[in-house]
Amino acid sequence: MLLPYLTFPADATIEISCDSMHTWNEECEQSVILSTFNRRTRFKKSTAPTIRCLKLKSGDWGLSFRAWEDIDSYGEFEMQDGDPFLKFNLNDKANVPNDSIPRACRSLPLSNLETLRLGARTVVNSATWKMYLSTLKNLRSIHLGHDSLIQLLEAVSPSAYSKRKTVAFPVLQQLSAENIRFTIQKCPIWGMKQWFIERQKKKVPIRTLILTRCICLGPKDISVFKAIVQHVQWDEMTLVDDSGCSEDDRSNSDYSTDPDDG
């Protein structure tokens, strides 16, 4: 591919769009992603770009990610994208491999990542959370949807870290979640509560919890969170589905970590 042989000025903005992923493989990954960052000679400044904000979004059209060097140019929880220095689109959902997100997390230089924003339908599996993201020492805020939250809770469960002394997401302070399903059959509230309490014990608490457009979320749930999180922001929207929304009927056994269950 041509990209590995290009030299970029310091203020370069890179936009890559792939309309067919029939040829997506290890060689393509190395050429398209790694070559953009890993060779400092490709940039006229002393170091390659540093990713401080990353947004991953998937849908019927495929997968995209955006990267910003300056957290102020993006805004932690603004919907506007600003001007990312890297835009990468995979526009062929039928041929986008399931491991595209793990590959991106493995290839991109994320050691200075401070903000991670996932689309509501974007799924990061538990192995990716644990292997590539949970050890990041600058990641302070995460925005995610239901399935990625379920996978995150699985990755930070006591069984997942029973033999490790390190804390997962050591500086994480803010969690923003949207479209979370707090239903009877599939309620993550107990996993969230357990994780928040565990972080408190280790003196790395989640200080801000933001909940928007959640299903079957009620005042009793909010009171549970307020007891263990310093700042809880809720849009007070109580969306309902057919799974049932009785807060009183929930139990610890209702918590499921399988996003394909039910």
Coordinates of C-alpha atoms in Angstrom, one line a residue:
M1 CA 0.0 0.0 0.0
L2 CA 1.1 3.6 -0.6
L3 CA 0.4 4.9 2.9
P4 CA 3.5 3.6 4.6
Y5 CA 5.7 5.6 2.3
L6 CA 4.0 8.9 2.8
T7 CA 5.4 11.7 5.0
F8 CA 2.9 13.9 6.9
P9 CA 3.3 17.5 8.1
A10 CA 2.8 18.2 11.8
D11 CA -0.7 19.6 11.2
A12 CA -1.9 16.8 8.9
T13 CA -5.4 15.5 9.1
I14 CA -5.8 11.9 7.9
E15 CA -9.0 10.5 6.5
I16 CA -9.2 6.9 5.4
S17 CA -12.3 5.2 4.0
C18 CA -12.5 1.5 3.0
D19 CA -15.6 0.6 1.0
S20 CA -14.9 -3.1 1.0
M21 CA -13.1 -5.2 3.6
H22 CA -12.5 -8.4 1.6
T23 CA -8.8 -7.7 1.9
W24 CA -8.8 -6.7 5.6
N25 CA -6.1 -8.7 7.1
E26 CA -2.9 -8.4 9.2
E27 CA -1.0 -6.8 6.4
C28 CA -3.8 -4.2 5.8
E29 CA -3.9 -3.4 9.5
Q30 CA -0.1 -2.9 9.6
S31 CA -0.1 -0.7 6.5
V32 CA -3.2 1.4 7.3
I33 CA -3.1 1.9 11.0
L34 CA 0.4 1.3 12.4
S35 CA 2.2 3.1 9.7
T36 CA 0.2 6.2 10.5
F37 CA 1.7 6.5 13.9
N38 CA 4.7 4.3 14.6
R39 CA 7.3 5.8 12.4
R40 CA 8.2 9.3 13.6
T41 CA 10.0 10.1 10.4
R42 CA 6.6 10.4 8.7
F43 CA 5.9 13.5 10.7
K44 CA 7.9 16.8 10.6
K45 CA 7.7 17.1 14.4
S46 CA 9.7 15.1 16.8
T47 CA 6.9 12.7 17.8
A48 CA 4.0 11.1 16.2
P49 CA 0.4 12.3 17.2
T50 CA -0.8 11.5 20.7
I51 CA -4.4 10.2 21.0
R52 CA -6.1 11.8 24.0
C53 CA -9.7 11.3 22.7
L54 CA -11.0 8.3 20.8
K55 CA -14.5 7.7 19.5
L56 CA -15.7 4.4 18.1
K57 CA -19.0 4.0 16.4
S58 CA -20.7 1.1 14.6
G59 CA -24.0 0.8 12.8
D60 CA -25.7 -0.7 9.8
W61 CA -23.1 1.0 7.5
G62 CA -20.0 -0.5 9.2
L63 CA -17.5 0.9 11.7
S64 CA -15.7 4.2 12.2
F65 CA -13.2 5.7 14.6
R66 CA -12.1 9.2 15.2
A67 CA -9.0 10.4 17.1
W68 CA -8.1 13.8 18.6
E69 CA -4.8 15.0 20.0
D70 CA -6.3 17.8 22.1
I71 CA -9.0 17.0 24.6
D72 CA -10.3 20.6 24.5
S73 CA -10.9 20.5 20.7
Y74 CA -13.2 17.6 21.1
G75 CA -15.0 18.2 24.4
E76 CA -15.5 15.1 26.7
F77 CA -19.2 14.7 26.2
E78 CA -20.1 17.0 23.4
M79 CA -21.9 15.4 20.5
Q80 CA -20.1 17.5 17.9
D81 CA -16.9 15.8 16.7
G82 CA -14.8 19.0 16.3
D83 CA -11.8 18.3 14.0
P84 CA -10.2 14.9 14.6
F85 CA -6.7 14.4 13.1
L86 CA -7.6 10.9 12.2
K87 CA -10.8 9.6 10.6
F88 CA -11.0 5.9 9.7
N89 CA -14.2 4.4 8.2
L90 CA -15.0 0.7 7.3
N91 CA -18.0 1.1 5.1
D92 CA -18.9 -2.5 4.4
K93 CA -20.6 -4.1 7.4
A94 CA -21.0 -7.5 5.8
N95 CA -17.2 -7.8 5.6
V96 CA -16.1 -6.0 8.7
P97 CA -14.4 -8.7 10.8
N98 CA -15.6 -9.1 14.4
D99 CA -12.1 -8.4 15.7
S100 CA -11.8 -4.9 14.0
I101 CA -12.2 -3.1 17.3
P102 CA -9.6 -5.3 19.2
R103 CA -7.2 -4.8 16.3
A104 CA -7.7 -1.0 16.4
C105 CA -7.2 -0.9 20.2
R106 CA -4.0 -3.1 19.7
S107 CA -2.6 -0.9 16.9
L108 CA -3.4 2.6 18.0
P109 CA -1.1 4.4 20.5
L110 CA -3.5 4.7 23.4
S111 CA -1.1 5.2 26.3
N112 CA -2.2 8.8 26.7
L113 CA -5.9 8.3 26.0
E114 CA -8.0 10.3 28.4
T115 CA -11.5 10.0 27.0
L116 CA -13.1 7.0 25.2
R117 CA -16.5 7.4 23.6
L118 CA -18.4 4.5 22.2
G119 CA -21.6 4.7 20.2
A120 CA -24.7 3.2 21.8
R121 CA -24.6 0.2 19.4
T122 CA -20.9 -0.3 19.5
V123 CA -19.7 -3.4 21.4
V124 CA -16.3 -3.7 23.0
N125 CA -15.9 -7.3 24.3
S126 CA -14.7 -8.1 27.7
A127 CA -11.3 -9.4 26.4
T128 CA -10.6 -6.1 24.7
W129 CA -11.6 -4.1 27.8
K130 CA -9.3 -6.3 29.9
M131 CA -6.3 -6.7 27.6
Y132 CA -6.1 -3.2 25.9
L133 CA -8.1 -0.7 27.9
S134 CA -8.2 -1.5 31.6
T135 CA -4.5 -0.9 32.1
L136 CA -4.5 2.6 30.5
K137 CA -3.0 5.0 33.1
N138 CA -4.6 8.2 31.7
L139 CA -8.1 7.1 30.9
R140 CA -10.4 9.3 33.0
S141 CA -13.8 9.1 31.3
I142 CA -15.7 6.5 29.3
H143 CA -19.0 6.9 27.4
L144 CA -20.7 3.7 26.3
G145 CA -24.0 1.9 25.6
H146 CA -25.6 -1.2 27.1
D147 CA -23.7 -4.1 25.5
S148 CA -20.3 -2.5 26.0
L149 CA -21.3 -1.8 29.7
I150 CA -22.2 -5.5 30.2
Q151 CA -18.9 -6.6 28.7
L152 CA -17.0 -4.0 30.8
L153 CA -18.6 -5.3 34.0
E154 CA -17.6 -8.8 33.0
A155 CA -14.0 -7.6 32.5
V156 CA -13.8 -6.0 36.0
S157 CA -15.7 -8.7 37.9
P158 CA -13.9 -10.1 40.9
S159 CA -13.3 -13.4 39.1
A160 CA -11.6 -11.6 36.2
Y161 CA -9.1 -10.0 38.6
S162 CA -8.9 -12.5 41.4
K163 CA -5.2 -13.1 40.9
R164 CA -4.2 -9.5 40.1
K165 CA -3.2 -6.8 42.5
T166 CA -3.5 -4.0 40.0
V167 CA -6.7 -1.9 39.7
A168 CA -8.6 -2.0 36.4
F169 CA -8.9 1.5 35.0
P170 CA -6.6 3.0 37.7
V171 CA -7.6 6.7 37.1
L172 CA -11.1 6.4 35.8
Q173 CA -13.4 9.0 37.3
Q174 CA -16.3 9.5 35.0
L175 CA -18.7 6.9 33.5
S176 CA -21.4 8.1 31.0
A177 CA -23.9 5.5 29.9
E178 CA -26.8 5.7 27.5
N179 CA -29.6 3.4 26.4
I180 CA -28.8 1.0 29.3
R181 CA -31.6 -1.6 29.9
F182 CA -32.4 -1.9 33.6
T183 CA -35.0 -4.6 33.0
I184 CA -35.9 -7.5 35.2
Q185 CA -34.4 -10.1 33.0
K186 CA -31.2 -8.2 32.3
C187 CA -30.3 -5.6 34.8
P188 CA -26.7 -4.4 35.2
I189 CA -27.3 -2.4 38.4
W190 CA -25.9 -5.0 40.7
G191 CA -22.7 -5.4 38.7
M192 CA -22.3 -1.6 38.6
K193 CA -22.9 -1.3 42.3
Q194 CA -20.4 -4.1 43.1
W195 CA -17.8 -2.4 40.9
F196 CA -18.3 1.1 42.3
I197 CA -18.0 -0.2 45.9
E198 CA -14.9 -2.2 45.0
R199 CA -13.3 1.0 43.6
Q200 CA -14.2 2.9 46.7
K201 CA -12.4 0.4 48.8
K202 CA -9.3 0.7 46.7
K203 CA -9.5 4.5 46.9
V204 CA -10.1 5.0 43.1
P205 CA -13.8 5.9 43.1
I206 CA -16.0 6.7 40.2
R207 CA -16.8 10.3 41.0
T208 CA -19.3 11.1 38.3
L209 CA -22.0 8.8 36.8
I210 CA -24.1 10.2 33.9
L211 CA -27.2 8.2 32.7
T212 CA -29.2 9.2 29.7
R213 CA -32.1 7.6 27.7
C214 CA -32.1 4.5 29.9
I215 CA -34.8 1.8 29.9
C216 CA -36.6 1.0 33.1
L217 CA -34.4 3.2 35.2
G218 CA -36.2 4.6 38.2
P219 CA -35.7 6.8 41.3
K220 CA -34.9 3.7 43.5
D221 CA -32.0 2.9 41.1
I222 CA -30.8 6.4 41.3
S223 CA -30.8 6.3 45.1
V224 CA -28.6 3.2 44.9
F225 CA -26.1 5.0 42.8
K226 CA -26.2 8.2 44.8
A227 CA -25.2 6.3 47.9
I228 CA -21.9 5.3 46.3
V229 CA -21.1 7.9 43.6
Q230 CA -20.4 11.5 44.5
H231 CA -22.1 13.0 41.4
V232 CA -25.0 11.3 39.6
Q233 CA -26.6 13.0 36.6
W234 CA -29.9 11.5 35.3
D235 CA -32.1 12.9 32.5
E236 CA -35.1 11.5 34.4
M237 CA -36.3 9.8 31.2
T238 CA -38.0 6.5 32.1
L239 CA -38.3 4.5 28.9
V240 CA -40.2 1.2 29.0
D241 CA -39.9 -2.0 27.1
D242 CA -41.8 -5.3 27.2
S243 CA -39.3 -7.0 29.6
G244 CA -40.8 -5.5 32.7
C245 CA -39.7 -2.5 34.8
S246 CA -40.5 -3.4 38.4
E247 CA -37.6 -2.3 40.5
D248 CA -38.9 -4.4 43.4
D249 CA -38.8 -7.6 41.4
R250 CA -35.1 -7.5 40.7
S251 CA -32.5 -9.7 42.4
N252 CA -28.8 -10.3 42.1
S253 CA -29.5 -13.3 39.9
D254 CA -31.1 -11.0 37.3
Y255 CA -27.7 -9.6 36.4
S256 CA -26.5 -11.0 33.1
T257 CA -23.1 -10.6 31.5
D258 CA -24.1 -12.1 28.1
P259 CA -25.2 -9.4 25.7
D260 CA -26.8 -12.0 23.4
D261 CA -29.0 -13.4 26.2
G262 CA -32.6 -12.6 25.9

